[in-house]
CSV table of C-alpha atoms in Angstrom, one decimal:
chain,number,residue,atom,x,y,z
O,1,UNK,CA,0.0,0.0,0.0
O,2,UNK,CA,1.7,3.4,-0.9
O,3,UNK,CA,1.6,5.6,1.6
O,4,UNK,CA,0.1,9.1,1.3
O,5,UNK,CA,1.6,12.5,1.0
O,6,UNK,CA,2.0,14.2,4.5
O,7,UNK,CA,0.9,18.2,4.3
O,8,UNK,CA,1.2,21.2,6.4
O,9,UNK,CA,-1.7,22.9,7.5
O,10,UNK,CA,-0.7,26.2,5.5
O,11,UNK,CA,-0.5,25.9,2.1
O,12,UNK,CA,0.7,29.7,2.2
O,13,UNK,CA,3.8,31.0,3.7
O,14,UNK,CA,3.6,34.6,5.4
O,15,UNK,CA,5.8,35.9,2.4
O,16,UNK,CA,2.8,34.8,0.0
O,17,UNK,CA,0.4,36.8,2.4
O,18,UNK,CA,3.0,40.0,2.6
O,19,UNK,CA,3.3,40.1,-1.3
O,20,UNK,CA,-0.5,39.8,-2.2
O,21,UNK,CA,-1.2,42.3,0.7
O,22,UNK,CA,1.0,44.8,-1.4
O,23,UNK,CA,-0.3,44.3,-5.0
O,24,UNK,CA,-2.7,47.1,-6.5
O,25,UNK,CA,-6.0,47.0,-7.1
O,26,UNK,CA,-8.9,47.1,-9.5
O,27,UNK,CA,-11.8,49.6,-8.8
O,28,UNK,CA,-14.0,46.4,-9.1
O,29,UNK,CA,-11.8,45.0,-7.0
O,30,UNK,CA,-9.8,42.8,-9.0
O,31,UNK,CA,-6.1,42.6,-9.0
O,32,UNK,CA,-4.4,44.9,-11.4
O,33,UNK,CA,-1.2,43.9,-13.2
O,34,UNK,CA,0.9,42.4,-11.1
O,35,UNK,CA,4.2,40.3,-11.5
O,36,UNK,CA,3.1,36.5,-11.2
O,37,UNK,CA,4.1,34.9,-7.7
O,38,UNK,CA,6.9,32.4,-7.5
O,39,UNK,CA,5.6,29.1,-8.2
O,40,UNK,CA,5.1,27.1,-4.8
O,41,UNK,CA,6.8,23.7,-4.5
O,42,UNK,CA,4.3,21.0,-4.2
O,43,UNK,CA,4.0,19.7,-1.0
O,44,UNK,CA,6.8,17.1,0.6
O,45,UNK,CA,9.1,18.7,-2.3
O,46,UNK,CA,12.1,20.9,-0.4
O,47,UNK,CA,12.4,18.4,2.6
O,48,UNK,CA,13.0,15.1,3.8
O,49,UNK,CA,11.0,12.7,4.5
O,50,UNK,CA,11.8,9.4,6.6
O,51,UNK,CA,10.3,6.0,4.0
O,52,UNK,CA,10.7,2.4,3.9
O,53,UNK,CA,14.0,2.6,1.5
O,54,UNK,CA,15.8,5.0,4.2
O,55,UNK,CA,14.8,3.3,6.9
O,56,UNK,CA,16.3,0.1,5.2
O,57,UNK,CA,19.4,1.8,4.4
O,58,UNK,CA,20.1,3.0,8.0
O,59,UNK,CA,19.0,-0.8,9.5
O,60,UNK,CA,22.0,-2.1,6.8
O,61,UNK,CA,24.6,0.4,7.8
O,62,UNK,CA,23.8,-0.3,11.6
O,63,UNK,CA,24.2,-4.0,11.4
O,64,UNK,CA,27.0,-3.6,9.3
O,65,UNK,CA,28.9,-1.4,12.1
O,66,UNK,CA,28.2,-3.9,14.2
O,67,UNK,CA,29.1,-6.6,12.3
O,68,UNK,CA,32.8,-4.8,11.7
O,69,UNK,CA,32.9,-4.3,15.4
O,70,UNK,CA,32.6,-7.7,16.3
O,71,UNK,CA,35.0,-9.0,13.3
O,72,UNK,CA,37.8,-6.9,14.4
O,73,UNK,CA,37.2,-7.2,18.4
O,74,UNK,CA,38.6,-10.6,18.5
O,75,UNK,CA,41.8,-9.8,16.8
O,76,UNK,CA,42.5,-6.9,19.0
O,77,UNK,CA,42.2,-8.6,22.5
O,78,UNK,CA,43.3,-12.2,21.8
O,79,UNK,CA,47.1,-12.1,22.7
O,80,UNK,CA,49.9,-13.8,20.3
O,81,UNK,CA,51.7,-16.6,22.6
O,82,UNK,CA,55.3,-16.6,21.6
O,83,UNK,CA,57.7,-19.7,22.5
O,84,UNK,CA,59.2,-17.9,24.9
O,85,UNK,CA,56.0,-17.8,26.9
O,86,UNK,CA,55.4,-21.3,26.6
O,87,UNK,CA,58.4,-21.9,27.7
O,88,UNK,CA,58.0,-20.5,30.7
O,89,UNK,CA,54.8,-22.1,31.0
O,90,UNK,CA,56.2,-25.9,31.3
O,91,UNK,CA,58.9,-24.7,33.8
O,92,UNK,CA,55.9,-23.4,35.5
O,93,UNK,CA,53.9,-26.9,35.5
O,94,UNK,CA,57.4,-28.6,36.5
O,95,UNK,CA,58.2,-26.6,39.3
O,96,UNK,CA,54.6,-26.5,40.4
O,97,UNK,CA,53.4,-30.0,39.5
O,98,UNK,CA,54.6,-33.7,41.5
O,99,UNK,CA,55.5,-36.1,38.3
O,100,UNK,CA,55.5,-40.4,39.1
O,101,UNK,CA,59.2,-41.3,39.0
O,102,UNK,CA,60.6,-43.0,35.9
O,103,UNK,CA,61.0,-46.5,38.5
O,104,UNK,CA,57.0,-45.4,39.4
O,105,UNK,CA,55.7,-45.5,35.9
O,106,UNK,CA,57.7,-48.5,34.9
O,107,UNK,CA,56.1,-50.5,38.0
O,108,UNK,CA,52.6,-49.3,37.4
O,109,UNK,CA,52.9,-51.0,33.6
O,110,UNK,CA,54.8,-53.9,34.8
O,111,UNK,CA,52.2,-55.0,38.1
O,112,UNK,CA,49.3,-56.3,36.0
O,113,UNK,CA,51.5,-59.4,34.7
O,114,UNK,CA,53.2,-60.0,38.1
O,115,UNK,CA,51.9,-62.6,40.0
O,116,UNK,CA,52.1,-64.5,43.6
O,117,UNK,CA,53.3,-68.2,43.3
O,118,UNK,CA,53.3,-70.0,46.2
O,119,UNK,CA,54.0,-73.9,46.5
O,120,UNK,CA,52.3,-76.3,49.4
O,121,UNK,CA,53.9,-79.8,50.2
O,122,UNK,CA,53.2,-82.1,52.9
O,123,UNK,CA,53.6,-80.8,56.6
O,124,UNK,CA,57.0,-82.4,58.0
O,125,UNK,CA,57.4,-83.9,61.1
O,126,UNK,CA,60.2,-82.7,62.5
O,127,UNK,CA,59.9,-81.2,66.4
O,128,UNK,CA,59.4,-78.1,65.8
O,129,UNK,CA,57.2,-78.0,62.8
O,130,UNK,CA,55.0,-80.1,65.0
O,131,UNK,CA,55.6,-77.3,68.0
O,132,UNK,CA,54.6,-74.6,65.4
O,133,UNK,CA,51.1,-76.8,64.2
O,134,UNK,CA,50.4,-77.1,68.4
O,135,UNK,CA,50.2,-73.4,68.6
O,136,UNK,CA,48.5,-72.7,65.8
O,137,UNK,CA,45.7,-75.6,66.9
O,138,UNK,CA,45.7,-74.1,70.1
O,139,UNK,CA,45.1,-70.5,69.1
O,140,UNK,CA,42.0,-71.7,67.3
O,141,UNK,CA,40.5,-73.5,70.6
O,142,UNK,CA,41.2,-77.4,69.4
O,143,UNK,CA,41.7,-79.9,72.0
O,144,UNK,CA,45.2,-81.8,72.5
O,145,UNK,CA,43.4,-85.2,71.8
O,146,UNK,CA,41.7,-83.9,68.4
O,147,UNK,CA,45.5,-83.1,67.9
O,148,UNK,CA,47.1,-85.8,67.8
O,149,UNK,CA,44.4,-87.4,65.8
O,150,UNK,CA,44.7,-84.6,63.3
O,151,UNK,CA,46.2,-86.1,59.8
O,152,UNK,CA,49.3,-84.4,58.2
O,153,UNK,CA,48.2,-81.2,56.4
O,154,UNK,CA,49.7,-78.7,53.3
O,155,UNK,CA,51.7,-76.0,54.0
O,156,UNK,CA,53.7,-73.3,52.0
O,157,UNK,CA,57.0,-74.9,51.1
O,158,UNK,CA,58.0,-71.4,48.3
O,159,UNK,CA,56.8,-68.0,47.8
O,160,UNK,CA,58.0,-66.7,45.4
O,161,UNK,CA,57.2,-64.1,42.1
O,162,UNK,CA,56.2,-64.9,38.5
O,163,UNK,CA,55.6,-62.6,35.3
O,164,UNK,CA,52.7,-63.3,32.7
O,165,UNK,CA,54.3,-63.6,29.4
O,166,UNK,CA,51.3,-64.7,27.7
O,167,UNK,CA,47.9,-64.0,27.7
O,168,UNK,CA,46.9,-67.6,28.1
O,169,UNK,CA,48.3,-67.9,31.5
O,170,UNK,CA,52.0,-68.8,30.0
O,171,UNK,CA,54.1,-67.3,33.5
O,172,UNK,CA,58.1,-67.4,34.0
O,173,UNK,CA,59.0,-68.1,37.7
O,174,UNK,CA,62.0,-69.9,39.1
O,175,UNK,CA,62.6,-73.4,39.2
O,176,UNK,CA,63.5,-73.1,43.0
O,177,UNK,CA,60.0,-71.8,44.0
O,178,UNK,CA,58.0,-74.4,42.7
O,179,UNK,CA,60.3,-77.7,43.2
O,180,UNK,CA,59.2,-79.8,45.3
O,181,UNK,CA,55.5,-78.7,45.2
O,182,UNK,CA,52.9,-81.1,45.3
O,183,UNK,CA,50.1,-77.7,44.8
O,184,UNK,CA,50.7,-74.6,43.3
O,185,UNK,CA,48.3,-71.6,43.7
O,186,UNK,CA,49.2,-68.4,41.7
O,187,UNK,CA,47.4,-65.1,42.5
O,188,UNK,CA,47.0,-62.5,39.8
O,189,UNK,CA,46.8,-58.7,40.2
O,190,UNK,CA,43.4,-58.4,40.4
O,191,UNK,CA,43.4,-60.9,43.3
O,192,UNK,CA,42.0,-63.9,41.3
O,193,UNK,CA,43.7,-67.2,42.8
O,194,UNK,CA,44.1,-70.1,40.3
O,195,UNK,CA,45.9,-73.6,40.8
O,196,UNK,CA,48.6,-73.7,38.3
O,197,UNK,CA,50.6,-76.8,36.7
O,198,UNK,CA,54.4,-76.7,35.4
O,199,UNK,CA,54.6,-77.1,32.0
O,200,UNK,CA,58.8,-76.7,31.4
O,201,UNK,CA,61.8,-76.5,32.9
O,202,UNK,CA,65.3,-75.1,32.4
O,203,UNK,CA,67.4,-76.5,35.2
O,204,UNK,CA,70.4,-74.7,34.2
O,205,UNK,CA,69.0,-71.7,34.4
O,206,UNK,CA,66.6,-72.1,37.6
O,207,UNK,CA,63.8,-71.6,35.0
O,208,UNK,CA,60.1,-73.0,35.4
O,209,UNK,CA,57.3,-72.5,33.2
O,210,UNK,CA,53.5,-72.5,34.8
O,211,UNK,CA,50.2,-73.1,32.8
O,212,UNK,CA,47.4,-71.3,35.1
O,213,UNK,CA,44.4,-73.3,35.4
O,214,UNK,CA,42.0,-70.5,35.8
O,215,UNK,CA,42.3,-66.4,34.5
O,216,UNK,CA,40.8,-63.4,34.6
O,217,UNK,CA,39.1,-61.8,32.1
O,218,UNK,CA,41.5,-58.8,31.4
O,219,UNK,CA,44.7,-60.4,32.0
O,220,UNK,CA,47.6,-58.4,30.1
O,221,UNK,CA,50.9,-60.0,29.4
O,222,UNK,CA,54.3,-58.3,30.1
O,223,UNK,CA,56.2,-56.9,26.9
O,224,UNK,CA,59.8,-58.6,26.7
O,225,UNK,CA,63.0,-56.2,25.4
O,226,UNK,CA,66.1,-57.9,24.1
O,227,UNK,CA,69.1,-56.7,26.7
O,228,UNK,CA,71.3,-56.8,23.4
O,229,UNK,CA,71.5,-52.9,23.9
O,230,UNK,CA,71.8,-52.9,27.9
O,231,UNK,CA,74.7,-51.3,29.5
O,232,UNK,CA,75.9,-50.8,33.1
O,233,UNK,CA,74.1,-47.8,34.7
O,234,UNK,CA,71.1,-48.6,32.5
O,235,UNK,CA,68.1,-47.9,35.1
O,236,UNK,CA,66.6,-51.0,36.2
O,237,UNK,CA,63.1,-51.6,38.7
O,238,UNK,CA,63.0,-55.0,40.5
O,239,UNK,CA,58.8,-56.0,41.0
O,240,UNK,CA,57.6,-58.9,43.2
O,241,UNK,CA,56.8,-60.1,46.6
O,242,UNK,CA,59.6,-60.3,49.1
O,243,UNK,CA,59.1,-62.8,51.9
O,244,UNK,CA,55.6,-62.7,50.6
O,245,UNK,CA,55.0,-59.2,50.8
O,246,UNK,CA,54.1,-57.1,47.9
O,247,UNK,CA,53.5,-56.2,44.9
O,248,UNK,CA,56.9,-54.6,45.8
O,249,UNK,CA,58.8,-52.5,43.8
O,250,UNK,CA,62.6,-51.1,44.2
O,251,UNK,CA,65.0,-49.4,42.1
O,252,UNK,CA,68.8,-49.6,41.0
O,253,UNK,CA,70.9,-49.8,38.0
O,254,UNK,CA,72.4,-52.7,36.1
O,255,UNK,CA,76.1,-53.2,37.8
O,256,UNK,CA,77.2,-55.8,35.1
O,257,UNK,CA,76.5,-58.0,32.2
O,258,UNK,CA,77.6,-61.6,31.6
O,259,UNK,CA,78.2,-62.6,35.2
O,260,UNK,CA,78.2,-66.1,36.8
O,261,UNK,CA,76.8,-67.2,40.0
O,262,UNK,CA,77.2,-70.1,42.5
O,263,UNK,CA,74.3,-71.4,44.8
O,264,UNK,CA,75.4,-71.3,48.4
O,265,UNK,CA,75.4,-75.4,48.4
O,266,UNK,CA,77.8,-75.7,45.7
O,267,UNK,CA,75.5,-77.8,43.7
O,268,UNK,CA,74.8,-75.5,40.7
O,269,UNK,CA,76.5,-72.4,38.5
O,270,UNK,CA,74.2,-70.1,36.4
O,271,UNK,CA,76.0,-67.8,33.4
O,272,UNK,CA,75.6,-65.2,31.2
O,273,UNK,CA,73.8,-63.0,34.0
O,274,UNK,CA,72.2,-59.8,34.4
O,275,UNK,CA,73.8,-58.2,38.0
O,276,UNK,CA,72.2,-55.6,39.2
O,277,UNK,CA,71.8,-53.4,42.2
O,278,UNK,CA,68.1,-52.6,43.1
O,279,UNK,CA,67.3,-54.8,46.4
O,280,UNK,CA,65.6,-58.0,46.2
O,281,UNK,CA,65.6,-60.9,49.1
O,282,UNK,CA,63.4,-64.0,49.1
O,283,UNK,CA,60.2,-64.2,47.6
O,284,UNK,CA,61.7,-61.4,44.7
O,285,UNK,CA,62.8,-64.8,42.6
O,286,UNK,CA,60.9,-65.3,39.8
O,287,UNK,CA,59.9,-62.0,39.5
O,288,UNK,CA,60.7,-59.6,36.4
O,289,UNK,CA,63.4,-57.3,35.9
O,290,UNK,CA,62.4,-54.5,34.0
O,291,UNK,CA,63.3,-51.4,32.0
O,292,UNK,CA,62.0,-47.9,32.5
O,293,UNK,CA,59.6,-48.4,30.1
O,294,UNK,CA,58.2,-51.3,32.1
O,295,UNK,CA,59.8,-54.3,29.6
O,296,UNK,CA,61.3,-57.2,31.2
O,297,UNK,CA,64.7,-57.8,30.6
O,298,UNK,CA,65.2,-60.2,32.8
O,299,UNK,CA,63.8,-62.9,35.8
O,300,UNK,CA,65.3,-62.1,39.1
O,301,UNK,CA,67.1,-65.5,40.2
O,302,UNK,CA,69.6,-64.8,43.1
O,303,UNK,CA,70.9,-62.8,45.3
O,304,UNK,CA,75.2,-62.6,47.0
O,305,UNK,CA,75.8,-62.7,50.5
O,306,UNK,CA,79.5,-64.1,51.4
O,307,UNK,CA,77.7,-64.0,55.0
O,308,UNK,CA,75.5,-67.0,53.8
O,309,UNK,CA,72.8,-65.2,55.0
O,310,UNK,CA,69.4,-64.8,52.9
O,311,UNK,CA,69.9,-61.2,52.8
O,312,UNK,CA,70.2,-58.4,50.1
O,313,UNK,CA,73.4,-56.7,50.3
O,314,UNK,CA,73.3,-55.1,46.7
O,315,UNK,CA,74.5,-57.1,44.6
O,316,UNK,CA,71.2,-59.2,42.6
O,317,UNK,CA,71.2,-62.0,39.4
O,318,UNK,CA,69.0,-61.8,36.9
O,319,UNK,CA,68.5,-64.7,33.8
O,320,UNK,CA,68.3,-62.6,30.4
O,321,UNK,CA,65.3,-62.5,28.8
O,322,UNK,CA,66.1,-64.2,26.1
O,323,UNK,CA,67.0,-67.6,27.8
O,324,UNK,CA,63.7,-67.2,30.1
O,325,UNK,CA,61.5,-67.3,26.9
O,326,UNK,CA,63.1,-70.1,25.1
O,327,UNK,CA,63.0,-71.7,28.2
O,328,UNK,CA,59.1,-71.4,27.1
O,329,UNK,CA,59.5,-72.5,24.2
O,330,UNK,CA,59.3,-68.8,22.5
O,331,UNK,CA,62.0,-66.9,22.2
O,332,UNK,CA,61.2,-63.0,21.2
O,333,UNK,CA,63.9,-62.2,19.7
């Protein structure tokens, strides 16, 4: 709908009265020669007037300002990071933040494929075994004549470590743990305990092999690095259950390569070992040696003590890698 023409209420300026009221006369009355008046503008001509088109025009220009505005805004407050500042900003986080150790971070990959083996064999008889089995009777309220009627019973005769090298249930322990076992009973990370069988061994070097007769559903196997490229000072971690406590971790380096060992009885020599310093006693055999990176280089299999005693002193054996997985019947490398 077009919109109609807005007038004034005058259609005569005072300057149109002032001129008429000066020209002559007629006697009738009628105007004599006069100059004709200045033509009048039709109405709305000589001002502006607000319409659709304007008002579209100054809507546009607005929203354009603002569009500008907010286009350039960004670019003018968001500040240009240089690599100096970034810099600074991980010294910062260092400084500021507690990081795991590299010993730490290799343990937390490594402690899903450790496991607790322990072997049972028949109770002996000897006088104080039977003194120990009268005091444990005792402290659960049994009677001396249910006592001595009581048949022989299992106990733990090894504790010692094993690694999962296999998802199947494939673990590496030592020999020594589990000989002599009638039972074994391995215990997983998650706190699963299965009854395990051996599968191999590799008497010369202390090497057993266990099939797990039960698993868990998520079990993860260890990753196994060739110790071709290990050299003394090489940081080492040491993970298993010393006299049945653990998961235990410590920390050292490797002290040697190639070293040979002697059990305290004379009765057996191991070679071609990995010696190491990071402490390990009894219930550590079996267990993995391992790399930074949580790779095991190597199954903890003795420790030195010219004192005879079962005691670390700092100076641990470890059986390469590479012989503990042929002794599986897979070696990795």
């Amino acid at each position: 709908m077009r919109r109609p023409a807005f007038y004034s209420r005058s259609p005569r300026t005072p300057l149109d009265e002032a001129a008429n009221a000066g020209t002559p006369q007629q006697p009738d009355g009628s105007p004599g020669d006069a100059p004709a008046p200045a033509a009048v503008p039709p109405p709305g001509e000589g001002r502006w007037q607000p319409g659709r088109r304007s008002f579209a025009l100054l809507l546009a220009l607005s929203i354009g300002s603002a569009a500008t505005s907010l286009a350039l805004w960004p670019r003018q407050n968001i500040r240009q990071y240089t690599q100096k500042d970034i810099d600074a900003a991980v010294l910062r986080t260092l400084h500021t933040a507690t990081l795991p150790s590299p010993a730490a971070k290799a343990a937390e990959i490594i402690r899903p494929s450790v496991v607790r083996v322990v072997g049972y064999g028949p109770e002996k008889k000897t006088p104080e075994a039977q003194t120990q089995k009268q005091g444990r009777n005792m402290a659960k309220g049994k009677p001396a004549e249910a006592q001595a009627d009581e048949p022989p019973g299992e106990v733990e005769r090894g504790v010692g470590t094993g690694v999962v090298i296999v998802d199947k249930g494939i673990i590496l322990t030592n020999l020594h743990v589990v000989a002599g076992a009638e039972k074994i009973r391995v215990t997983f990370a998650d706190g699963l305990e299965a009854p395990a069988v051996v599968t191999g061994v590799q008497p010369e070097n202390d090497l057993a092999v266990l099939q797990a007769q039960k698993l868990p559903d998520d079990l993860i196997p260890a990753v196994m690095r060739s110790t071709a490229d290990l050299q003394p000072g090489d940081q080492v971690a040491a993970v298993g259950f010393p006299f049945g406590i653990g998961p235990s971790v410590s920390a050292g380096v490797v002290s040697g390569l190639k070293r040979s060992f002697r059990s305290p009885e004379g009765k057996q020599e191991l070679g071609n070992l990995i010696q190491f310093d990071a402490a390990a006693n009894p219930g550590n055999s079996g267990g993995p040696l391992v790399n930074m990176n949580g790779e095991v280089l190597g199954i903890v299999t003795a420790i030195l003590n010219p004192t005879q005693q079962r005691t670390f002193i700092g100076i641990g054996f470890a059986v390469p890698i590479e012989n503990a997985a042929s002794a599986a019947g897979s070696p990795p490398f």
